[in-house]
Coordinates of C-alpha atoms in Angstrom, one line a residue:
M183 CA 88.8 191.6 73.2
A184 CA 90.5 192.0 76.5
V185 CA 93.8 190.3 76.7
L186 CA 94.1 188.1 79.9
M187 CA 97.1 186.4 81.4
E188 CA 97.7 183.0 79.8
R189 CA 98.0 180.5 82.9
K190 CA 99.0 176.9 82.6
P191 CA 99.1 175.8 86.2
W192 CA 99.1 172.0 85.0
L193 CA 102.9 172.5 83.8
V194 CA 103.9 171.9 87.3
L195 CA 103.0 168.3 86.9
D196 CA 105.7 167.7 84.2
K197 CA 108.3 167.1 86.9
W198 CA 106.4 164.0 88.1
R199 CA 105.2 162.7 84.8
G200 CA 106.7 159.2 84.2
K201 CA 107.6 159.0 87.9
M202 CA 104.5 159.5 89.8
F203 CA 102.0 159.0 87.0
N204 CA 101.8 158.3 83.3
G205 CA 99.6 159.9 80.6
E206 CA 98.2 163.4 80.5
W207 CA 96.6 163.7 84.0
P208 CA 97.3 162.1 87.5
T209 CA 94.7 160.5 89.5
L210 CA 93.5 162.4 92.6
P211 CA 95.6 160.3 95.0
Q212 CA 98.7 160.7 92.6
L213 CA 98.0 164.5 92.6
F214 CA 97.7 164.5 96.4
F215 CA 101.2 162.8 97.0
I216 CA 102.6 165.1 94.3
T217 CA 101.4 168.2 96.3
A218 CA 102.5 166.6 99.6
E219 CA 106.0 166.4 98.1
R220 CA 105.9 170.0 97.1
F221 CA 104.5 171.3 100.5
P222 CA 104.9 168.6 103.1
E223 CA 104.6 170.9 106.2
R224 CA 102.0 173.3 104.9
P225 CA 98.6 173.1 106.4
C226 CA 96.2 170.8 104.6
F227 CA 92.9 170.1 106.3
T228 CA 91.4 172.0 109.3
D229 CA 88.3 171.8 111.2
F230 CA 87.1 173.3 114.6
E231 CA 86.3 170.0 116.4
G232 CA 89.0 170.3 119.0
E233 CA 88.0 170.7 122.6
G234 CA 85.7 173.8 123.1
G235 CA 85.6 174.1 119.3
S236 CA 89.3 174.8 119.0
K237 CA 91.1 174.5 115.6
N238 CA 92.7 171.3 114.5
T239 CA 94.9 171.2 111.5
L240 CA 96.7 168.4 109.6
S241 CA 99.7 169.1 107.4
Y242 CA 100.0 167.6 103.9
N243 CA 102.5 165.1 105.1
E244 CA 100.2 164.0 107.9
V245 CA 97.2 163.6 105.7
A246 CA 99.4 161.7 103.2
K247 CA 100.2 159.2 105.9
K248 CA 96.5 158.7 106.8
I249 CA 95.6 158.1 103.3
K250 CA 98.2 155.5 102.8
Q251 CA 97.3 153.9 106.1
A252 CA 93.5 153.7 105.2
A253 CA 94.1 152.6 101.5
N254 CA 96.4 149.8 102.7
W255 CA 93.8 148.8 105.3
L256 CA 91.1 148.7 102.6
A257 CA 93.1 146.5 100.3
A258 CA 94.1 144.2 103.2
N259 CA 90.3 143.8 103.8
G260 CA 89.3 142.7 100.3
I261 CA 88.7 145.9 98.4
K262 CA 89.6 145.4 94.7
K263 CA 89.9 147.7 91.8
G264 CA 86.4 148.8 90.7
D265 CA 84.5 148.1 94.0
H266 CA 82.2 150.7 95.2
I267 CA 82.7 152.6 98.5
A268 CA 80.0 155.0 99.8
V269 CA 81.0 158.2 101.9
T270 CA 78.4 160.3 103.6
G271 CA 78.6 162.7 106.4
K272 CA 79.3 166.2 107.6
N273 CA 82.2 168.0 105.9
S274 CA 85.4 166.9 107.6
P275 CA 89.1 165.8 107.1
E276 CA 87.9 162.4 107.7
W277 CA 85.4 162.6 104.9
A278 CA 88.2 163.8 102.6
I279 CA 90.6 161.1 103.6
A280 CA 87.9 158.4 103.1
F281 CA 87.3 159.9 99.7
I282 CA 91.0 159.8 98.5
S283 CA 92.1 156.6 100.2
S284 CA 89.2 154.7 98.7
M285 CA 90.4 155.9 95.3
Y286 CA 94.0 155.0 96.2
A287 CA 92.9 151.4 96.9
G288 CA 91.3 151.3 93.6
A289 CA 87.7 151.7 94.4
I290 CA 85.0 153.9 93.0
V291 CA 83.5 156.5 95.4
T292 CA 79.9 157.1 95.6
P293 CA 79.3 160.3 97.8
L294 CA 75.8 160.4 99.4
D295 CA 74.0 163.4 100.5
Y296 CA 73.9 163.3 104.3
A297 CA 70.6 165.0 104.4
L298 CA 68.6 162.4 102.5
H299 CA 65.7 160.7 104.0
E300 CA 66.2 157.0 104.9
N301 CA 63.9 155.7 102.1
E302 CA 65.9 157.8 99.6
V303 CA 69.2 156.4 101.0
E304 CA 67.9 152.7 100.6
N305 CA 67.1 153.5 97.0
L306 CA 70.6 155.0 96.3
M307 CA 72.3 152.1 98.1
K308 CA 70.4 149.5 95.9
V309 CA 71.7 151.1 92.8
A310 CA 75.2 152.0 94.0
K311 CA 75.9 148.5 95.7
P312 CA 78.8 149.6 97.8
K313 CA 80.9 147.2 99.9
I314 CA 81.8 149.6 102.5
V315 CA 80.2 152.8 103.7
F316 CA 81.9 155.4 105.8
T317 CA 79.4 157.6 107.7
D318 CA 79.2 160.0 110.6
E319 CA 77.9 159.1 114.2
E320 CA 74.2 160.3 113.8
K321 CA 73.6 157.7 111.0
Y322 CA 76.1 155.1 112.0
D323 CA 73.5 152.7 113.4
F324 CA 71.0 153.3 110.6
Y325 CA 73.6 152.0 108.0
K326 CA 75.0 149.3 110.2
N327 CA 71.4 147.8 111.0
T328 CA 69.9 148.3 107.5
F329 CA 72.5 147.3 105.1
S330 CA 73.8 143.9 106.0
D331 CA 75.7 143.3 102.8
C332 CA 77.7 146.5 103.3
K333 CA 80.2 146.9 106.1
T334 CA 79.9 150.2 108.0
Y335 CA 82.8 152.3 109.2
S336 CA 82.9 155.6 111.1
L337 CA 84.0 159.2 110.2
N338 CA 83.9 160.0 113.8
P339 CA 86.0 159.0 116.9
K340 CA 82.8 158.3 118.9
H341 CA 83.0 154.8 117.2
P342 CA 86.7 154.2 117.9
E343 CA 86.6 150.5 116.8
T344 CA 85.6 151.4 113.2
Y345 CA 86.9 155.0 113.2
I346 CA 88.9 155.7 109.9
Y347 CA 92.0 157.0 111.7
N348 CA 92.3 153.7 113.7
L349 CA 91.9 151.3 110.7
K350 CA 95.4 149.8 110.4
S351 CA 96.7 146.7 108.7
E352 CA 99.8 144.6 109.9
T353 CA 100.7 143.8 106.4
T354 CA 101.7 146.0 103.5
E355 CA 99.4 145.4 100.4
Q356 CA 100.3 146.1 96.8
L357 CA 97.7 148.7 95.6
P358 CA 96.5 148.8 92.1
E359 CA 98.1 151.4 89.7
G360 CA 95.8 154.2 89.1
S361 CA 95.0 155.6 85.6
E362 CA 93.3 158.9 84.4
E363 CA 90.7 156.8 82.5
D364 CA 89.7 155.0 85.7
T365 CA 86.2 155.9 87.1
A366 CA 86.7 158.1 90.1
A367 CA 83.2 158.6 91.4
I368 CA 79.5 158.3 90.8
L369 CA 77.7 161.4 91.9
F370 CA 74.1 160.8 92.3
T371 CA 71.9 163.9 91.3
S372 CA 68.7 162.5 92.8
G373 CA 67.6 160.6 95.8
T374 CA 63.9 160.2 95.0
T375 CA 61.9 157.1 94.8
G376 CA 62.4 156.8 91.1
V377 CA 65.6 155.5 89.5
P378 CA 68.5 157.6 90.7
K379 CA 70.6 159.2 88.1
G380 CA 74.3 158.7 88.8
V381 CA 76.9 160.9 87.0
V382 CA 79.9 158.9 86.2
L383 CA 83.1 160.9 86.4
T384 CA 86.7 159.8 85.6
Q385 CA 89.8 160.7 87.3
K386 CA 90.7 162.8 84.0
N387 CA 87.4 164.6 84.3
L388 CA 88.0 165.7 87.9
I389 CA 91.7 166.6 87.6
S390 CA 91.7 168.3 84.2
D391 CA 88.8 170.4 85.4
A392 CA 90.6 171.4 88.6
F393 CA 93.6 172.7 86.6
I394 CA 91.9 174.2 83.5
A395 CA 89.4 176.3 85.8
Q396 CA 92.5 177.9 87.2
R397 CA 93.2 179.5 83.8
N398 CA 90.6 182.1 84.9
L399 CA 91.7 182.2 88.6
Q400 CA 95.2 182.2 90.1
L401 CA 95.6 180.0 93.2
Y402 CA 98.4 180.1 95.8
E403 CA 99.7 177.7 98.3
T404 CA 98.9 180.5 100.9
D405 CA 95.2 180.4 100.1
V406 CA 92.7 179.1 102.8
F407 CA 89.6 177.6 101.2
Y408 CA 86.4 177.4 103.1
A409 CA 84.3 174.2 102.4
L410 CA 81.1 175.2 104.0
L411 CA 78.5 173.8 101.6
P412 CA 77.9 170.1 101.6
I413 CA 81.1 168.3 100.3
H414 CA 79.2 165.5 98.5
H415 CA 78.0 168.0 95.9
G416 CA 80.1 168.4 92.9
Y417 CA 80.5 172.2 93.3
T418 CA 81.9 172.0 96.8
M419 CA 83.8 168.8 95.9
Q420 CA 85.7 170.3 93.1
A421 CA 86.0 174.0 94.0
A422 CA 86.7 173.8 97.8
F423 CA 88.4 170.4 98.0
I424 CA 90.0 169.1 94.7
C425 CA 91.1 172.6 93.4
P426 CA 93.0 173.6 96.6
L427 CA 94.9 170.2 96.5
T428 CA 96.6 171.3 93.2
S429 CA 98.1 174.3 94.6
G430 CA 99.0 173.3 98.1
S431 CA 96.3 175.4 99.6
E432 CA 94.5 174.8 103.0
V433 CA 90.9 173.6 103.3
V434 CA 88.8 174.5 106.3
F435 CA 85.8 172.3 106.7
G436 CA 82.6 174.0 107.8
K437 CA 79.9 171.6 109.2
S438 CA 77.1 174.2 109.9
M439 CA 75.6 177.4 108.4
S440 CA 74.7 178.8 111.8
V441 CA 75.7 182.4 111.9
T442 CA 77.7 182.0 115.1
R443 CA 79.8 179.2 113.8
L444 CA 80.2 180.7 110.4
M445 CA 81.6 184.0 111.9
K446 CA 83.9 182.1 114.1
E447 CA 85.4 180.0 111.3
L448 CA 85.7 182.8 109.1
K449 CA 87.7 184.8 111.6
E450 CA 89.8 182.1 113.1
G451 CA 90.3 180.2 109.9
K452 CA 91.6 183.4 108.1
I453 CA 89.7 182.3 105.0
T454 CA 90.9 183.8 101.7
I455 CA 88.7 182.0 99.2
M456 CA 85.0 181.4 100.0
L457 CA 82.6 179.2 97.9
G458 CA 78.9 179.9 98.4
V459 CA 75.4 180.0 96.8
P460 CA 73.3 183.0 96.2
L461 CA 71.2 182.4 99.5
L462 CA 74.4 182.4 101.6
Y463 CA 75.8 185.7 100.1
N464 CA 72.4 187.4 100.2
K465 CA 72.1 186.7 103.9
L466 CA 75.6 187.8 104.7
L467 CA 75.2 191.0 102.7
S468 CA 71.8 191.7 104.4
G469 CA 73.5 191.5 107.7
I470 CA 76.2 193.9 106.7
R471 CA 73.6 196.4 105.4
K472 CA 71.5 196.1 108.6
G473 CA 74.7 197.0 110.5
I474 CA 75.2 200.0 108.5
R475 CA 71.7 201.2 108.6
A476 CA 71.6 200.9 112.4
K477 CA 74.3 203.6 112.4
G478 CA 71.7 206.1 111.2
P479 CA 70.6 207.6 107.8
V480 CA 73.6 210.0 107.4
V481 CA 76.2 207.2 107.8
A482 CA 74.1 204.9 105.5
F483 CA 74.0 207.7 102.8
I484 CA 77.7 208.2 103.0
M485 CA 78.5 204.5 103.0
K486 CA 76.3 204.0 99.8
S487 CA 78.0 206.9 98.0
L488 CA 81.4 205.6 98.9
M489 CA 80.5 202.0 97.5
E490 CA 79.3 203.6 94.3
F491 CA 82.6 205.5 94.0
S492 CA 84.6 202.4 94.9
F493 CA 82.9 200.3 92.2
I494 CA 83.6 202.8 89.6
L495 CA 87.2 202.9 90.7
R496 CA 87.4 199.1 90.5
K497 CA 86.1 199.0 86.9
V498 CA 88.1 202.0 85.7
T499 CA 91.5 201.2 87.4
G500 CA 91.3 197.4 87.8
H501 CA 92.4 197.9 91.6
N502 CA 90.1 197.2 94.5
Y503 CA 90.2 200.2 96.8
G504 CA 87.2 199.0 98.9
K505 CA 89.5 196.9 101.0
V506 CA 90.9 200.1 102.4
L507 CA 87.7 202.2 102.4
F508 CA 85.6 199.6 104.2
K509 CA 88.2 198.0 106.3
S510 CA 86.1 198.3 109.6
V511 CA 83.0 197.0 108.0
L512 CA 84.8 193.9 106.5
K513 CA 86.4 193.2 109.9
A514 CA 83.2 193.3 111.6
A515 CA 81.7 190.8 109.2
N516 CA 84.9 188.7 109.5
I517 CA 85.6 188.8 105.8
Y518 CA 88.5 191.1 105.6
T519 CA 90.9 188.3 105.0
L520 CA 88.8 187.2 101.9
R521 CA 90.8 187.4 98.7
V522 CA 88.0 186.0 96.4
A523 CA 84.4 185.1 97.0
I524 CA 83.0 182.8 94.4
C525 CA 79.3 182.2 93.7
G526 CA 77.9 179.1 92.0
G527 CA 74.8 176.9 92.1
G528 CA 72.7 179.6 90.6
P529 CA 72.6 183.0 89.2
L530 CA 73.2 186.0 91.6
A531 CA 71.4 189.3 91.5
N532 CA 73.6 192.0 89.9
S533 CA 73.2 194.3 92.9
V534 CA 74.7 191.7 95.1
F535 CA 77.6 191.1 92.9
K536 CA 78.3 194.9 92.6
A537 CA 78.0 195.4 96.3
Y538 CA 80.6 192.9 97.3
N539 CA 83.0 194.1 94.6
A540 CA 82.4 197.8 95.7
A541 CA 83.0 196.8 99.4
G542 CA 86.6 195.5 98.6
I543 CA 85.8 191.7 98.1
D544 CA 86.9 190.5 94.6
F545 CA 83.6 188.5 94.0
I546 CA 83.2 186.4 90.9
Q547 CA 80.5 184.1 89.5
G548 CA 81.1 180.7 88.0
Y549 CA 79.0 178.1 86.2
G550 CA 79.0 174.4 85.8
L551 CA 76.9 171.2 86.2
T552 CA 77.7 167.9 88.0
E553 CA 78.0 166.2 84.5
T554 CA 80.9 168.7 83.7
S555 CA 83.0 168.0 87.0
P556 CA 81.4 170.8 87.3
I557 CA 83.3 174.0 86.4
V558 CA 83.1 175.1 82.8
A559 CA 83.0 179.0 83.2
L560 CA 84.5 181.5 85.6
N561 CA 84.7 185.2 85.6
P562 CA 88.5 186.4 85.7
L563 CA 89.2 188.8 88.4
E564 CA 91.1 190.9 85.8
H565 CA 88.2 191.3 83.5
F566 CA 84.9 190.3 85.2
K567 CA 81.3 191.0 83.8
I568 CA 78.4 191.4 86.3
E569 CA 75.9 190.2 83.9
S570 CA 77.9 186.9 83.1
V571 CA 78.3 183.7 85.0
G572 CA 81.8 183.4 83.6
R573 CA 84.2 183.1 80.6
D574 CA 84.6 179.7 79.2
F575 CA 88.2 177.9 79.2
S576 CA 88.7 177.8 75.5
P577 CA 90.8 176.6 73.8
Y578 CA 91.1 173.7 76.3
M579 CA 87.2 173.0 76.0
E580 CA 84.4 174.0 73.7
M581 CA 81.2 175.9 74.6
K582 CA 78.4 176.6 72.1
I583 CA 74.8 177.6 71.8
L584 CA 72.4 175.1 70.1
N585 CA 69.6 176.4 68.0
P586 CA 69.9 180.0 69.0
D587 CA 66.9 182.3 68.5
E588 CA 66.8 185.8 67.1
N589 CA 68.4 187.2 70.2
G590 CA 71.3 184.4 70.2
V591 CA 69.6 182.5 73.1
G592 CA 69.7 178.6 72.8
E593 CA 70.8 175.6 74.9
V594 CA 74.3 175.8 76.2
A595 CA 76.4 172.8 75.1
I596 CA 79.8 171.6 76.3
K597 CA 82.7 169.5 74.9
G598 CA 86.0 169.0 76.8
P599 CA 87.9 166.6 79.1
M600 CA 85.8 167.5 82.1
V601 CA 82.5 166.2 80.5
M602 CA 81.2 163.1 82.2
K603 CA 81.6 159.5 80.9
G604 CA 77.8 159.1 81.2
Y605 CA 75.0 158.2 83.5
Y606 CA 75.5 155.0 85.6
N607 CA 73.9 152.0 83.8
M608 CA 71.7 154.3 81.7
P609 CA 72.9 154.2 78.1
E610 CA 69.5 155.7 76.8
E611 CA 69.6 158.5 79.2
T612 CA 73.2 159.1 78.4
A613 CA 72.5 159.2 74.6
K614 CA 69.8 161.8 75.1
V615 CA 72.0 164.4 76.5
F616 CA 74.8 164.3 73.8
T617 CA 74.8 165.7 70.3
E618 CA 75.8 163.7 67.2
D619 CA 79.2 165.6 67.3
G620 CA 79.8 164.8 71.2
F621 CA 78.7 168.0 72.9
F622 CA 76.9 167.5 76.2
K623 CA 73.4 169.4 76.3
T624 CA 73.2 171.2 79.6
G625 CA 69.5 172.0 79.6
D626 CA 70.4 175.6 80.3
L627 CA 69.4 178.4 78.1
G628 CA 71.8 181.3 77.5
W629 CA 73.9 183.3 75.0
M630 CA 77.6 184.1 74.6
D631 CA 79.3 187.3 73.7
N632 CA 82.3 187.6 71.4
E633 CA 84.8 187.3 74.4
H634 CA 83.4 183.9 75.3
Y635 CA 81.5 185.1 78.3
L636 CA 78.2 183.2 79.0
M637 CA 74.9 184.9 80.0
L638 CA 72.3 182.5 81.4
C639 CA 68.5 183.0 81.0
G640 CA 67.3 179.8 82.8
R641 CA 66.4 176.2 82.4
A642 CA 64.9 175.0 79.2
K643 CA 62.2 173.0 80.9
N644 CA 61.2 176.0 83.1
I645 CA 60.3 178.3 80.1
I646 CA 56.8 180.0 80.3
V647 CA 55.5 180.8 76.8
T648 CA 52.9 183.7 76.8
E649 CA 49.9 184.1 74.7
G650 CA 51.9 186.5 72.5
G651 CA 54.6 183.9 72.0
K652 CA 57.1 185.5 74.3
N653 CA 59.5 183.3 76.3
V654 CA 59.7 184.1 80.0
Y655 CA 62.5 182.8 82.2
P656 CA 61.3 182.3 85.9
E657 CA 64.9 182.5 87.2
E658 CA 65.2 185.9 85.9
I659 CA 62.1 187.2 87.8
E660 CA 63.1 185.3 91.0
D661 CA 66.6 186.9 91.1
A662 CA 65.0 190.3 91.5
F663 CA 63.6 189.3 94.8
Q664 CA 67.0 188.0 96.3
L665 CA 67.6 191.1 98.6
F666 CA 63.9 191.3 100.0
D667 CA 64.6 189.9 103.5
E668 CA 60.9 189.5 104.1
I669 CA 60.5 187.0 101.3
E670 CA 62.3 183.8 102.1
Q671 CA 61.3 181.7 99.0
I672 CA 59.7 182.7 95.8
T673 CA 59.1 180.4 92.8
V674 CA 57.7 181.7 89.6
Q675 CA 55.8 179.5 87.2
G676 CA 53.1 179.5 84.6
Y677 CA 49.4 178.8 85.2
I678 CA 46.5 178.3 82.7
A679 CA 44.5 181.4 82.8
N680 CA 42.0 180.3 80.2
E681 CA 41.3 176.5 79.9
E682 CA 39.6 177.0 76.4
T683 CA 42.4 179.0 74.8
K684 CA 45.1 177.4 77.1
T685 CA 46.5 180.9 77.7
E686 CA 49.4 180.7 80.1
E687 CA 49.9 183.6 82.7
I688 CA 52.5 184.1 85.5
E689 CA 52.2 183.2 89.2
A690 CA 54.5 183.3 92.2
L691 CA 54.4 180.8 95.0
V692 CA 55.8 182.9 98.1
Y693 CA 56.8 181.6 101.4
P694 CA 57.3 184.9 103.6
S695 CA 59.9 185.0 106.2
D696 CA 59.4 185.2 110.0
E697 CA 60.6 188.7 109.7
L698 CA 57.5 189.7 107.7
Y699 CA 55.0 188.0 110.1
N700 CA 56.8 189.6 113.1
R701 CA 56.6 193.1 111.5
L702 CA 53.0 192.8 110.7
N703 CA 52.2 191.2 114.1
V704 CA 50.6 188.3 112.4
K705 CA 50.8 184.6 113.3
R706 CA 51.8 182.2 110.5
G707 CA 48.9 180.1 109.5
D708 CA 46.2 182.6 110.8
K709 CA 43.7 182.5 107.8
E710 CA 41.9 185.6 109.1
Q711 CA 45.0 187.6 108.7
E712 CA 46.2 186.2 105.5
T713 CA 45.0 189.3 103.4
V714 CA 47.4 191.5 105.4
V715 CA 50.2 189.2 104.5
V716 CA 49.2 189.0 100.9
K717 CA 49.0 192.8 100.7
A718 CA 52.6 193.2 102.1
V719 CA 54.0 190.6 99.6
Q720 CA 52.1 192.2 96.7
E721 CA 54.0 195.4 97.4
Y722 CA 57.2 193.7 96.7
V723 CA 55.7 192.1 93.7
D724 CA 54.5 195.5 92.4
K725 CA 58.0 196.9 92.9
V726 CA 59.6 194.1 90.8
N727 CA 56.7 194.2 88.2
K728 CA 57.6 197.7 87.4
T729 CA 61.1 196.6 86.3
L730 CA 59.7 194.0 84.1
Q731 CA 58.3 193.8 80.5
P732 CA 54.4 193.8 80.6
Y733 CA 54.3 190.1 79.3
A734 CA 56.8 189.1 82.0
R735 CA 54.8 190.5 85.0
I736 CA 53.5 188.4 87.9
L737 CA 49.6 188.4 87.8
R738 CA 48.9 186.1 90.6
I739 CA 50.5 185.2 94.0
N740 CA 50.0 182.2 96.3
I741 CA 51.2 182.3 99.9
L742 CA 52.7 178.9 101.0
E743 CA 52.0 177.6 104.4
K744 CA 55.3 175.6 104.4
P745 CA 58.5 176.2 102.5
L746 CA 59.3 174.3 99.4
E747 CA 61.8 171.6 99.5
M748 CA 65.4 172.7 98.6
T749 CA 68.3 171.1 96.9
T750 CA 71.9 171.0 98.5
T751 CA 72.7 174.1 96.8
R752 CA 69.7 175.9 98.3
K753 CA 67.6 176.0 95.2
V754 CA 63.8 175.2 95.3
K755 CA 62.8 171.9 94.0
R756 CA 60.2 172.9 91.4
N757 CA 56.9 171.1 91.0
Y758 CA 55.7 171.5 87.6
K759 CA 52.1 171.7 86.5
K760 CA 51.2 169.4 83.7

């Protein structure tokens, strides 16, 4: 077993224990004020919303003042401990300040997905029952006119009278004392017309996870995090917002995934740590490879050979020479300043993982769920494994495999201080996801090696069982298509091939990209030309099928007219056949 550095970043809290907070962990507001004392003048929150898209930065000291001002105003305007406050909008310093100041005033925050449809929002608001909602300008009027029992305030200066930075009280209020056992937030995992499932996370859940996760990754006050994915989601909220606040790092808030804006913010923000999902990293890598291919076959061959050599050096020596070898390529892609790139929200193809590491970017995968605050595994830079989503944080948490089969594959289960309190007002649903000895059942299938590294296979409910009794994991097949630019979406599922015997075979639902239609000179939706598209997609399927076991091969493809709906982390929402 490899010996890794024993990191205990939480020891820095001891100086403030008994002064700023009591107990094992501080609350998020308490943590912020500790960090503001440590690094008062360091940059804290940055966006590019200045004139002409210029850079705006607030120091830790400036943010601390805004948090105190907003919390004092909330208390003066009737917010009591345990009240609910909703926050919804694009990533911004205002969103972050509303989040922390609401907790400082004693409220429980319910972050809402800004992309939800109005009927979904109405459903969530009925369950969450917030007294106040902070929202951006596009939906300000909707919230104000729809929810009469909830006061609407703005995260954008276009509504100056209710803008969060302008909310001030003439009196100084006595704010409630926060505790690590307080409920911090309720994160809703669904906005459907059914009963929304709200994950109840305590202050201890969020703060313990923020520090314990650093056991596998060292953070510095000089780091600059890029919060590009929607911040209401547990992954971005923890990894790109709360974690940086433990180390005095800077957070750059990205509002859009448009290539132009992404490139500008990466370059001008001097990002050192980027959080992303497979789709984002695949597209970025695809752009880099296209640029290399454009230089001709000789250059492309040389670059490919150098990357192979660089990766071998990385694994053998532990040093990343790619930063020197590919300096011009990384600078052209505006990612030369990146120290670490982290992928979560779904497994990444091994080839993508390898390509980034070879090119000089320390690229690692992590794993977690909203119910676990969410990070419960992360690949250490010093000893990463391509095939793994990360090493767990034992002995500060426990991870085990329930009912493993002959290959050691079973359901992943977690116990630790980061595991949720339960589902909001759903005692029966909560009981279903915990074992008798208190482990949270993730619903994910995987296995662990003897060094506590987790390898995922897929979701338990997605398994396809073939006629021969073999288990097929759709996600593993889908991952093989990640770098095919001409396939925008692919979802693998089972279908009944024989109604009498109920034999299940494998099919793929495919939404081809515009790039494929342009290459074929075919208009999307042209039924007469669909066979041309099917043939082109079949060629990609045949390539992947050759790498799969016979029982796991795709036997049927269906071309979709419209893309399937996706989650915040850019995963397809599956529609299962009964």
